[in-house]
Coordinates of C-alpha atoms and ligand atoms in Angstrom, one line a residue:
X843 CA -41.8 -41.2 11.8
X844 CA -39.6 -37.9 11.6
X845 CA -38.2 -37.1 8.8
X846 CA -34.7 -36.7 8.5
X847 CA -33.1 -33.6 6.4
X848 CA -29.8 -33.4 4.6
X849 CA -28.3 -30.2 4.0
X850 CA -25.9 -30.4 1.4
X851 CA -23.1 -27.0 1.1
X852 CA -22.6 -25.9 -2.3
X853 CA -19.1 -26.0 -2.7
X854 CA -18.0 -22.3 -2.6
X855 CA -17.4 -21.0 -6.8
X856 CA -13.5 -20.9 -7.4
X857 CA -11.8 -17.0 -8.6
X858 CA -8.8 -16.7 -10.2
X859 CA -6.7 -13.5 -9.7
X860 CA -3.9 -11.8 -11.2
X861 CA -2.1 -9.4 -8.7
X862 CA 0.0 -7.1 -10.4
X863 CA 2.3 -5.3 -8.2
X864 CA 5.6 -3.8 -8.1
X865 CA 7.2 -5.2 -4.7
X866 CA 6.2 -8.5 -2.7
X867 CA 7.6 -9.7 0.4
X868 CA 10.1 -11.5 1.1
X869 CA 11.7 -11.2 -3.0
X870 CA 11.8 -7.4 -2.6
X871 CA 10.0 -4.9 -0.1
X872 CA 10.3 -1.1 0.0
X873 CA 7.1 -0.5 2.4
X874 CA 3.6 -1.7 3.2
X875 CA 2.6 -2.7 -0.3
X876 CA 5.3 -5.6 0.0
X877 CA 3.8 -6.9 2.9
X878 CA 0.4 -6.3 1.5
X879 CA 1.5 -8.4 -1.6
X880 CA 2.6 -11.4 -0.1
X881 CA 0.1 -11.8 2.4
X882 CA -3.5 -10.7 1.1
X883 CA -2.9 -13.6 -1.7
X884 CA -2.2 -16.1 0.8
X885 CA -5.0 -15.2 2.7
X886 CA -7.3 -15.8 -0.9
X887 CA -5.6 -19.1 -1.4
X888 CA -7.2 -20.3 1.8
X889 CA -10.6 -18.8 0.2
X890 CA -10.7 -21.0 -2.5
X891 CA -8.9 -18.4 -4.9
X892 CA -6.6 -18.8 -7.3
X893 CA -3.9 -16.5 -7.2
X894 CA -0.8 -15.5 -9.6
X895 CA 1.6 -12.8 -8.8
X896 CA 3.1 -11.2 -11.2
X897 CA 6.2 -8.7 -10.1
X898 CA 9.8 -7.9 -12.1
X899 CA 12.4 -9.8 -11.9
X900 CA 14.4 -7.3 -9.9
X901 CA 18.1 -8.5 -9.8
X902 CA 18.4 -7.4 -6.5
X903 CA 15.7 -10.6 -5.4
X904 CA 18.1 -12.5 -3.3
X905 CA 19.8 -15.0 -4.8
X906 CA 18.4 -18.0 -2.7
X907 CA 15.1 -16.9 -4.7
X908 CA 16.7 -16.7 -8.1
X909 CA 17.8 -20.1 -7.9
X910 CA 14.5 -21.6 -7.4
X911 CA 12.7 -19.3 -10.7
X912 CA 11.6 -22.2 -13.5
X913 CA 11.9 -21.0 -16.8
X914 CA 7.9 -20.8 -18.2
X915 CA 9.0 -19.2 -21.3
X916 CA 9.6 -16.0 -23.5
X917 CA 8.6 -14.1 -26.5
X918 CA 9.0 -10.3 -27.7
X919 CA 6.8 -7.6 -27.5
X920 CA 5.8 -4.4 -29.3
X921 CA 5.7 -1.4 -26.8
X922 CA 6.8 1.8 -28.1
X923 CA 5.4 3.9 -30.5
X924 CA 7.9 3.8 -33.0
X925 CA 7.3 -0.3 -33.4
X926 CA 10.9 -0.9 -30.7
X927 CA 10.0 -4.4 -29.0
X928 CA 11.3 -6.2 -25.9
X929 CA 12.4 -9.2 -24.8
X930 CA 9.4 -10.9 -21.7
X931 CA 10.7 -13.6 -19.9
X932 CA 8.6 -15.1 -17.5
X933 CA 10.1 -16.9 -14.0
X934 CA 7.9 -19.4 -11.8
X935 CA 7.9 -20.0 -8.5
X936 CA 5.6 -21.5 -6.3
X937 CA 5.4 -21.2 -2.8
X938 CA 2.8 -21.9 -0.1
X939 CA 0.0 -22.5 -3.0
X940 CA 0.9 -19.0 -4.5
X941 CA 1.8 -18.9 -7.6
X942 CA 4.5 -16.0 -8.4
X943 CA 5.7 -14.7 -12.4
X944 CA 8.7 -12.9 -12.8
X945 CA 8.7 -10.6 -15.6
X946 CA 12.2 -10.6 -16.7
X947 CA 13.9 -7.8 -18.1
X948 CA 17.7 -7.1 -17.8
X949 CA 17.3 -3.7 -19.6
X950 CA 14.5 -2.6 -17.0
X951 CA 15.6 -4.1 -13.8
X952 CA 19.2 -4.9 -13.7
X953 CA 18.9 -2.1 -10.7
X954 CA 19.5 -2.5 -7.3
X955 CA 16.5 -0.6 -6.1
X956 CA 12.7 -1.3 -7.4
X957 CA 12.2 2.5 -7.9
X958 CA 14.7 4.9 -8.8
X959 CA 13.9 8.1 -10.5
X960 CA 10.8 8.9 -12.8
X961 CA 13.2 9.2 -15.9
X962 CA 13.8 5.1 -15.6
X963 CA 10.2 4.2 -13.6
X964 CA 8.0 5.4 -16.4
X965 CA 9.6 3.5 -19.3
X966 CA 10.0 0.7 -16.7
X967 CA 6.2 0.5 -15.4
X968 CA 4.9 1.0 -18.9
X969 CA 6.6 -2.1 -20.0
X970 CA 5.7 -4.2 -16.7
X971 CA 1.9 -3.1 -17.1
X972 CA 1.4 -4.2 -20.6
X973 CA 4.6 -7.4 -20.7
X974 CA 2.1 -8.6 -17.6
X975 CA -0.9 -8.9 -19.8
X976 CA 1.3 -10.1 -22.2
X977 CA 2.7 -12.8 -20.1
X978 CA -1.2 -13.6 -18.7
X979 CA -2.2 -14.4 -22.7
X980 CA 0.8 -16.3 -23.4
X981 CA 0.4 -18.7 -20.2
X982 CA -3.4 -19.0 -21.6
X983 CA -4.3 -18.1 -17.4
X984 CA -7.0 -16.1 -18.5
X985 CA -7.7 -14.9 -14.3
X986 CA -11.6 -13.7 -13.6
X987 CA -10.3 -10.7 -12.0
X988 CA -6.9 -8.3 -12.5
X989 CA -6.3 -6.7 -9.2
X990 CA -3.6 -4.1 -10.0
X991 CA -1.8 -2.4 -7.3
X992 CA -0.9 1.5 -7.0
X993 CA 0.5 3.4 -10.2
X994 CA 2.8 1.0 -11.2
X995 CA 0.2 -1.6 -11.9
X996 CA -2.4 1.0 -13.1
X997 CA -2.1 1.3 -17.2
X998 CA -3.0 -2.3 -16.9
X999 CA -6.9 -1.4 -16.8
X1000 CA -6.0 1.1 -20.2
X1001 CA -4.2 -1.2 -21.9
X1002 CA -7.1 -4.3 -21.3
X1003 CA -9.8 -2.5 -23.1
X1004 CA -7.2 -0.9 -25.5
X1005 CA -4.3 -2.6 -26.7
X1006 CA -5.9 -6.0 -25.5
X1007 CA -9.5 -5.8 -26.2
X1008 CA -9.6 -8.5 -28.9
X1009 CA -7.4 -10.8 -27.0
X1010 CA -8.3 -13.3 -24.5
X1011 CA -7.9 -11.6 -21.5
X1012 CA -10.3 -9.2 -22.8
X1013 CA -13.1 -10.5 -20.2
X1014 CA -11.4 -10.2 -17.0
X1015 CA -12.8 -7.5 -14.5
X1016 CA -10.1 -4.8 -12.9
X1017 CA -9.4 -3.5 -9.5
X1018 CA -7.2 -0.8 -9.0
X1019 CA -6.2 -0.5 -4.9
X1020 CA -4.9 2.3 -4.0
X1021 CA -2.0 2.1 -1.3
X1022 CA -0.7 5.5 -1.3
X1023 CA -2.6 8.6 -3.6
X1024 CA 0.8 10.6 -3.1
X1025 CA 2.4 8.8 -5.9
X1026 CA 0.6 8.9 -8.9
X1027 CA 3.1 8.2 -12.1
X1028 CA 3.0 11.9 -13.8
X1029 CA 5.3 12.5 -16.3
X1030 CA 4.8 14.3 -19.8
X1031 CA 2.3 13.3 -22.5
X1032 CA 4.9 12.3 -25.2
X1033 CA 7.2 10.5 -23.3
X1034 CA 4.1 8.4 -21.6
X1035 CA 2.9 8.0 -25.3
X1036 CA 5.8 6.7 -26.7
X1037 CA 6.7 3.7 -23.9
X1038 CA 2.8 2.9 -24.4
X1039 CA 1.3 3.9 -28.1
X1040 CA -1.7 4.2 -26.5
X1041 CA -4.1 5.9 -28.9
X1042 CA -4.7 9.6 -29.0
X1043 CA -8.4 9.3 -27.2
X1044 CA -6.8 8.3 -24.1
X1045 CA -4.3 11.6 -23.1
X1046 CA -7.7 13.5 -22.7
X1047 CA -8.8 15.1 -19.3
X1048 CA -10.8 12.5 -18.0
X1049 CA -7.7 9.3 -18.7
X1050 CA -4.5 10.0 -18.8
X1051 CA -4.0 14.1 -18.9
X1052 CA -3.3 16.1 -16.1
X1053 CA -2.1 20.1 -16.2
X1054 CA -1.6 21.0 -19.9
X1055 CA 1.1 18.8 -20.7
X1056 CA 1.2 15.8 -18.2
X1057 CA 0.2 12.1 -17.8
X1058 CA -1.1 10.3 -14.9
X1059 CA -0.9 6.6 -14.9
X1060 CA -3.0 6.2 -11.6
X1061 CA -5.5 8.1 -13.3
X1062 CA -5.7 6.2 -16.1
X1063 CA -6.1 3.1 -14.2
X1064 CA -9.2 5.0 -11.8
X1065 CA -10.7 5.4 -14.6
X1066 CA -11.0 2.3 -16.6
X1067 CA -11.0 0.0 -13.4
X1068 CA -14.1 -2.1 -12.4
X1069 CA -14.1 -1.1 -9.0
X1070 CA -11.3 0.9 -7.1
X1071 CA -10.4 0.1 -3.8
X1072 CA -8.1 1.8 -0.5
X1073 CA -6.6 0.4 2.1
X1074 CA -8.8 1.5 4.7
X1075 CA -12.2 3.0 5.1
X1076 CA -11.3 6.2 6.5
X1077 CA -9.1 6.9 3.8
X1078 CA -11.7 6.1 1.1
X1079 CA -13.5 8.9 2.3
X1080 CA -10.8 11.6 2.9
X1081 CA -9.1 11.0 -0.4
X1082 CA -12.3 12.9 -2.0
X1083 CA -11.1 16.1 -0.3
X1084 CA -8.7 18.2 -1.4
X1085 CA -6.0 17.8 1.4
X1086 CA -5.7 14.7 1.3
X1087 CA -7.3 14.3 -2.8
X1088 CA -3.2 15.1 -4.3
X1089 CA -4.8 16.6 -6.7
X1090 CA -7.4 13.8 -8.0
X1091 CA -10.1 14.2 -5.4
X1092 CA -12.7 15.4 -7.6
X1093 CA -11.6 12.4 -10.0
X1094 CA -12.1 10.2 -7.5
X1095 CA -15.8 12.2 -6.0
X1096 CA -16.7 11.3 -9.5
X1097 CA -15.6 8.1 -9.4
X1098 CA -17.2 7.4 -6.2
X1099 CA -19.8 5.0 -6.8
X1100 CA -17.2 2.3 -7.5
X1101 CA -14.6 3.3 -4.9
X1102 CA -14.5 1.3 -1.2
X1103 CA -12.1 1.1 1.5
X1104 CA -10.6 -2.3 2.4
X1105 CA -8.8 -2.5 5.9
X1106 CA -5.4 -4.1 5.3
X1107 CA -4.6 -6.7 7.8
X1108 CA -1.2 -8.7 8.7
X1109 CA 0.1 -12.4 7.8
X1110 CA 0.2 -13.7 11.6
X1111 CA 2.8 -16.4 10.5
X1112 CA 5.6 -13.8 9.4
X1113 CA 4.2 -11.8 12.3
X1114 CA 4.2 -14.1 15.2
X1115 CA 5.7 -13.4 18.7
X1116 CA 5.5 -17.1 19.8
X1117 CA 7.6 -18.4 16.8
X1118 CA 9.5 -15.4 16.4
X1119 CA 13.2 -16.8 15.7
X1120 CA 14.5 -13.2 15.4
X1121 CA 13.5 -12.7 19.1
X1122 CA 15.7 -12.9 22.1
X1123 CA 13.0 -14.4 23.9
X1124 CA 9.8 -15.2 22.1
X1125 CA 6.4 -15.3 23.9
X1126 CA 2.7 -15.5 23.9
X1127 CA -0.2 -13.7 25.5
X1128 CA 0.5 -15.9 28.2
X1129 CA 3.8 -14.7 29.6
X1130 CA 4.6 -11.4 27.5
X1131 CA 4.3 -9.1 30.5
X1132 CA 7.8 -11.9 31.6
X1133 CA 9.6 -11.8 28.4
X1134 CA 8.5 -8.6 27.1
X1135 CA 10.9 -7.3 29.5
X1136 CA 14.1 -9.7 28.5
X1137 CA 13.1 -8.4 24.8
X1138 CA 13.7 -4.9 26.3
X1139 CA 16.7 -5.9 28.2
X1140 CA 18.1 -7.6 25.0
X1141 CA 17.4 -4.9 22.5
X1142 CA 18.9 -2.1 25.1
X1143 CA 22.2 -4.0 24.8
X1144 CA 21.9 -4.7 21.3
X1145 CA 21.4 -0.9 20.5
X1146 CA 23.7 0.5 23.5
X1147 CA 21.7 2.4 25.6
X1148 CA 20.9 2.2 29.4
X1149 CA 19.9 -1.2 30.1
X1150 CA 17.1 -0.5 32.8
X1151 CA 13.7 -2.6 32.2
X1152 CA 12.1 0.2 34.2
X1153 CA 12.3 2.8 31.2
X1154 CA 9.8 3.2 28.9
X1155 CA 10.5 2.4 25.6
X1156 CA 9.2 4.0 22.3
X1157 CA 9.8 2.6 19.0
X1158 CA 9.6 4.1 15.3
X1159 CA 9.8 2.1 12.4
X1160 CA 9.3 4.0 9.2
X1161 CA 10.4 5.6 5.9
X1162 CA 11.8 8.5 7.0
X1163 CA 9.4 10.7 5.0
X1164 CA 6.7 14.0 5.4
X1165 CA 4.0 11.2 5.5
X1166 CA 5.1 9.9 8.8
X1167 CA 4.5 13.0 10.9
X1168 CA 8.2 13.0 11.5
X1169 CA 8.4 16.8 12.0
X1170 CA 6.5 16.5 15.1
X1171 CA 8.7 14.2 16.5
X1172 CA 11.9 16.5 15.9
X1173 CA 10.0 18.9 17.5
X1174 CA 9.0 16.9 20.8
X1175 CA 11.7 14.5 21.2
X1176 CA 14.4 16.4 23.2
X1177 CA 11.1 16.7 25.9
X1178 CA 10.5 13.3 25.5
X1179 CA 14.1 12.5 27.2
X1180 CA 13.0 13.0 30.9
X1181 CA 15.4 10.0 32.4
X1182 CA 12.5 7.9 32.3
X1183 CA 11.9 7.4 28.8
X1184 CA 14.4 5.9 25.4
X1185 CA 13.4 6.2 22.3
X1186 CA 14.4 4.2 19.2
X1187 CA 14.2 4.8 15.7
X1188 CA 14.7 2.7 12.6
X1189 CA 14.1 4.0 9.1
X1190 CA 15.8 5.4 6.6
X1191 CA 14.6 8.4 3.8
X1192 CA 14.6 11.8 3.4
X1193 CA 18.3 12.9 4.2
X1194 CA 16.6 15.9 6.0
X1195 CA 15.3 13.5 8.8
X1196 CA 18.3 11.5 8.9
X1197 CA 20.1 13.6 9.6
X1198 CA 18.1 14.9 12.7
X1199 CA 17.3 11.2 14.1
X1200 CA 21.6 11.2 14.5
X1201 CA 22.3 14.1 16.1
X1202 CA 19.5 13.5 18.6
X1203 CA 21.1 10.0 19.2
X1204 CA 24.7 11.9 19.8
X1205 CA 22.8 14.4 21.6
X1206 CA 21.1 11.9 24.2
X1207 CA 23.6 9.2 24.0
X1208 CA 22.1 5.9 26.2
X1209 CA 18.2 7.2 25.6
X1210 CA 17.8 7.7 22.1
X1211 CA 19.3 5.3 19.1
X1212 CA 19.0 6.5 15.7
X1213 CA 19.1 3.0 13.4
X1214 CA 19.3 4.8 10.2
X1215 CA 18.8 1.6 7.9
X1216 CA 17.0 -0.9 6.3
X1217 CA 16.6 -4.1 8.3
X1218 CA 13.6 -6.9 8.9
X1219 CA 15.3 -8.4 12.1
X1220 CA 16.1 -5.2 14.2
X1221 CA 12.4 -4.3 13.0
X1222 CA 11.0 -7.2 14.9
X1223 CA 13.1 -7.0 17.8
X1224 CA 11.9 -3.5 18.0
X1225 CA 8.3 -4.3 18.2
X1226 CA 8.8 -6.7 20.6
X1227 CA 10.7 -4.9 23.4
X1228 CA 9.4 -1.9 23.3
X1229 CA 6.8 -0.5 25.2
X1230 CA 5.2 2.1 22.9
X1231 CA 5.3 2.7 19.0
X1232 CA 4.5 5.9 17.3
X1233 CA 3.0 6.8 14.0
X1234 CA 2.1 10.3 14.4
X1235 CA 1.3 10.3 10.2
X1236 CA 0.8 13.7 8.2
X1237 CA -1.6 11.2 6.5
X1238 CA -1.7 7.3 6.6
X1239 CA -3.9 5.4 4.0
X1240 CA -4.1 2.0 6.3
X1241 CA -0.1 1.6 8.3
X1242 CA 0.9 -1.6 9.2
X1243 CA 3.0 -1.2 11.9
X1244 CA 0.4 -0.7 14.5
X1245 CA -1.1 -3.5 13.5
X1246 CA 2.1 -5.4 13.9
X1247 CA 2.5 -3.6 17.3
X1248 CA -0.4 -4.5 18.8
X1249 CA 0.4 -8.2 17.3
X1250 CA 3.3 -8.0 19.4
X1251 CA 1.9 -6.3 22.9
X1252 CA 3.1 -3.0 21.7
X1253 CA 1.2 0.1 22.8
X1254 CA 0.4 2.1 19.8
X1255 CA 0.6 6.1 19.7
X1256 CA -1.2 7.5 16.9
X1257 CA -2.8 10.1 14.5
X1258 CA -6.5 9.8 14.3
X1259 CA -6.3 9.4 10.2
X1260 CA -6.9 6.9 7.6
X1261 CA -6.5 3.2 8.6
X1262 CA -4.8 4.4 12.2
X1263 CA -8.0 5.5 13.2
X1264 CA -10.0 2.5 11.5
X1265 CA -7.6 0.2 13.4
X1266 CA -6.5 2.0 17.2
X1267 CA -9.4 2.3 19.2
X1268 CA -8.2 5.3 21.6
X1269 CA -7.7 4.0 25.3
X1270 CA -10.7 5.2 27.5
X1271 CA -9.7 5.3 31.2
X1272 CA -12.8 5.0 32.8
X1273 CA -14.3 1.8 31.0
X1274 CA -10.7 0.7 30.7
X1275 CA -11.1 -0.2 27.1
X1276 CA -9.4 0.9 24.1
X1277 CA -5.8 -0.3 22.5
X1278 CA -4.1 2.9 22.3
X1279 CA -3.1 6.9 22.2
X1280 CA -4.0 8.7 19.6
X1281 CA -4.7 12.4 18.9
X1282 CA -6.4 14.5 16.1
X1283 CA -4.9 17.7 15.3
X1284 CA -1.5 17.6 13.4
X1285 CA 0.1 19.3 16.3
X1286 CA 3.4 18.9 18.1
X1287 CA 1.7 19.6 21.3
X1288 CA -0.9 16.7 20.5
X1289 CA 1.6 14.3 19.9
X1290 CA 3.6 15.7 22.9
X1291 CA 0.3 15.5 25.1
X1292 CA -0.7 11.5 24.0
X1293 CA 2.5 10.2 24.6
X1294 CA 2.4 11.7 28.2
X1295 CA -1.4 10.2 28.7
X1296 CA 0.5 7.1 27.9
X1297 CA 3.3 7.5 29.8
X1298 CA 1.5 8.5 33.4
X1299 CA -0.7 4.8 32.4
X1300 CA 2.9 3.2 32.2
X1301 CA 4.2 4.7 35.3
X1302 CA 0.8 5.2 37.6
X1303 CA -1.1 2.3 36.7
X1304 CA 0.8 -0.3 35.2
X1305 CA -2.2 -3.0 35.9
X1306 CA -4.5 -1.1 33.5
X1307 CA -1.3 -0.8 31.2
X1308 CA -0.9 -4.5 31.3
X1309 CA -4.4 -5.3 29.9
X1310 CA -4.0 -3.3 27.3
X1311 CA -1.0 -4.9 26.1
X1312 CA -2.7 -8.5 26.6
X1313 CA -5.7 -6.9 24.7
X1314 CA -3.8 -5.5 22.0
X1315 CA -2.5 -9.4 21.3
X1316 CA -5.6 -10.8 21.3
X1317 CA -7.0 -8.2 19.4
X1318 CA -7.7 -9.6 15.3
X1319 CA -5.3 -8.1 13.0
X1320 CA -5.3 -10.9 10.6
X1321 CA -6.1 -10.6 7.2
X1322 CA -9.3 -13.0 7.4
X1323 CA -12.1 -10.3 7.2
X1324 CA -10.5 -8.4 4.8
X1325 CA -9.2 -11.0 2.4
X1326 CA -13.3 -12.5 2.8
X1327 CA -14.3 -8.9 1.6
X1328 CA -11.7 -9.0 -1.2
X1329 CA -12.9 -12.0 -2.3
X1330 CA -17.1 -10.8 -1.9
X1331 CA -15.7 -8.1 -4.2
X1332 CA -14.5 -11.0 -7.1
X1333 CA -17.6 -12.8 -6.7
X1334 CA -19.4 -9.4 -6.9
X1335 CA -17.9 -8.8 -10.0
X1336 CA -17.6 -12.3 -11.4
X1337 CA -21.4 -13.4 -10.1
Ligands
ADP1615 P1 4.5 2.4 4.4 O1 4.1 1.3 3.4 O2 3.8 3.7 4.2 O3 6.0 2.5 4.5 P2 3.3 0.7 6.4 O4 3.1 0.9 7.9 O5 2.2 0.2 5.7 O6 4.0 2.0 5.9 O7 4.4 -0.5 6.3 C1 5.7 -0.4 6.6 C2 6.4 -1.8 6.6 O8 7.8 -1.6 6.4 C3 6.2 -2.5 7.9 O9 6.3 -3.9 7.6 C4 7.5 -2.1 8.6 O10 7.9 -3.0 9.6 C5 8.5 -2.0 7.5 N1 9.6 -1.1 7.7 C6 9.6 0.3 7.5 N2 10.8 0.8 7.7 C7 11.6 -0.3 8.0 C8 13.0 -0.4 8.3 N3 13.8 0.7 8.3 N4 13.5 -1.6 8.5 C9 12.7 -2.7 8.5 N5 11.4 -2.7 8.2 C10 10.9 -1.5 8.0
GLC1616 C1 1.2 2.4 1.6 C2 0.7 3.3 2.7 C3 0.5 2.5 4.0 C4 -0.2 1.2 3.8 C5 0.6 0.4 2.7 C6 0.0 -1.0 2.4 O1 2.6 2.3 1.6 O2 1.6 4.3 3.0 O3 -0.3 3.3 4.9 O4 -0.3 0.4 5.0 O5 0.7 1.1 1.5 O6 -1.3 -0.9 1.9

């Protein structure tokens, strides 16, 4: 007789997380971290999590969103040191198993933009970091793990084992991900101390202080966080040196032990060529080498310039910002304009660079388009009919948009730092592997020198070009490994 055996699967334990964030797509998105926001908690839901989001109540959330906020209640709350309390309201909505709390506010964010100026963001953060707590005790969702995103989110480690250390949230662990070290919250002790009463202990050098006379709410958080994460490996690692530190490398070298790096990934529902409905002609792995040219053709006319499927095309979709390498492309773009290549650029930022992006579109009228704006749909029409897309970053902690590139058969050209070199493999011509350009050095005759390797591919050896594009789509940008590690990380700290 053989004996028969069952195997019975545990059921996998359930986590409950709080993120804590200031911007999540689609309510309100400024960057990377919105994108991050909406999709890394939709990736948990599917892992057995539990997830809450809890962002402001911006009133510049679109109305259709508004409209569908539930009431879940209110109450005031002490915050400044001189006893003044505010009004928390707290908005529900629930979408796609996500769960998403609106702190609302009119006094902190009646304004039209989620960030402002440090005068308004302090006051405004301090009271979203602690009314979120708040807002967690009064709903009785006591969450195993706070994962708190950037500065904004990061007194919220301080004020749990402060402020709320007899309360009920009191035994939930703290992650503090980093999404971009270059803005840290620093603004002087006695203003910070006043929006927060936090007690005295806290503003010394190894909180809150900074310099003589400042306060650093990022690292606060670093400090009193369970485990600190960044959005890519790479990054983990060069945000312990001083270039790229911003001042809190050796914070972070002594905070090392609990700091790891995370590689973001991208929601392949909101990215998806196939279902794309902002596409002029959507397409799969299948046929994009077809329709990848009417998405050229399309977004020539749409944007005025030559329409000529034979030219290469080379997107740019970024804040127009020193982080983005953007004083390379200045430098290298008049070159660039041989008759064989257009290049298009949307973003909008530093006045400095918006400046330059228009004249070059007046200067090379038909080849270059300067989109100096804000706006999701030309974004994906962009990634679809172009050939290229550069992100020649100054520094880039993980970048999303060669991720979505690649999602969308787009060649990426890239700096070899943070999460673009964890995530573009450079193109090797004699194995024929690879899903990209890249260079090291942040030089103008790198960048100058990649995009030509990736021009002569285009024009010399389009077959080889063509797998690369078909690679780049079936290459895994999801968020499924990464959102399994984030969760590891819960269990890890919740056994
Ligand atoms: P960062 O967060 O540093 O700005 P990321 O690469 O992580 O950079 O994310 C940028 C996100 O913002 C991507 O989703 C990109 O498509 C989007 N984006 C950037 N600029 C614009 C713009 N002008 N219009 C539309 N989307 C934009
Ligand atoms: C930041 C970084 C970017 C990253 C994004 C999401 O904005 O600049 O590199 O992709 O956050 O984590």
């Amino acid at each position: 007789m053989t004996e028969t055996k069952t195997t019975t699967t545990m059921p996998e334990p359930r986590r409950s997380i709080a993120f804590i964030g200031s911007e999540c797509y689609p309510f309100v998105k400024t960057g990377g971290l919105g994108d991050v926001m909406y999709a890394l908690p939709k990736a948990l839901t599917e892992l057995n999590c539990d997830v809450k989001v809890i962002l402001p109540r911006y009133s510049c959330i679109p109305q259709k969103y508004q409209e569908k906020m539930v009431y879940r209640g209110s109450f005031n709350m002490d915050l400044c040191a001189d006893g003044r309390s505010f009004y928390v309201g707290i908005m529900e909505y629930v979408w796609d198993g996500v769960v998403y709390d609106f702190i609302d506010n009119q006094e902190f964010f009646s304004n039209g933009n989620p960030y402002t100026n440090l005068v308004d963001d302090i006051p405004k953060f301090c009271y979203f970091s602690k009314a979120a707590l708040a807002a967690l005790n009064y709903m009785d969702w006591i969450p195993d793990v706070i994962h708190c995103h950037d500065w904004q989110a990061s007194l919220v480690p301080v004020l749990l084992r402060t402020q709320f250390a007899d309360t009920p949230i009191k035994d939930a662990k703290t992650i503090v991900t980093i999404h971009n070290l270059r803005f840290q919250g620093v603004y002087n002790i006695d203003t910070v101390r006043y929006w927060t009463n936090l007690p005295e202990y806290i503003f010394n050098k190894d909180v809150l202080k900074t310099g003589y006379e400042d306060a650093n709410m990022l690292k606060g958080g670093l400090t009193y966080a369970d485990v600190i994460t960044t959005v890519s490996n790479t990054y983990s690692g060069e945000i312990q040196t001083p270039f790229f530190g911003e001042s809190l490398d050796a914070h972070l070298r002594y905070h090392s032990g609990k700091l790891r790096g995370i590689v973001n990934g991208i929601d392949v529902i909101q990215w998806n060529p196939k279902e794309d409905t902002k596409l002029a002609a959507p397409y799969d792995i299948s046929d994009v080498l077809e329709q990848k040219k009417a998405n050229k053709k399309a977004l020539q006319e749409e944007l005025g310039l030559e329409v000529n499927e034979d030219k290469f095309v080379i997107g740019l979709i970024s804040r127009l910002t020193d982080q983005k390498g953007l004083d390379l492309v200045n430098e290298i773009l008049p070159s660039l304009i041989d008759g064989n290549t257009q290049v298009v650029v949307l973003g909008t930022g530093d006045p400095r660079y918006e400046e330059s992006f228009r004249n070059f579109e007046y200067q090379f009228k038909g080849s270059e388009c300067s989109c100096i704006m804000y706006d999701e749909g030309r974004a994906h029409r962009i990634y679809a009919g172009s050939d290229a897309l550069l992100v020649p970053s100054l520094f880039e902690p993980c970048g999303l948009t060669q991720l979505i590139a690649m999602r969308y058969g787009t060649v990426p050209i890239v700096r070899e730092t943070g999460g673009l070199k964890d995530t573009v493999e450079p193109y090797n011509q004699f194995t024929n592997e690879g899903n990209g350009f890249t260079f090291d050095r942040y030089e103008a005759g790198l960048l100058y020198d990649a995009v030509n390797r990736a021009k002569t591919l285009y024009f010399t050896n389009r077959w080889c070009w063509d797998e690369m594009v078909q690679r780049n789509m079936a290459k895994d940008v999801s968020w499924e490994v990464s959102a399994q590690q984030y969760r590891d990380l819960y269990l890890e700290l919740k056994p």
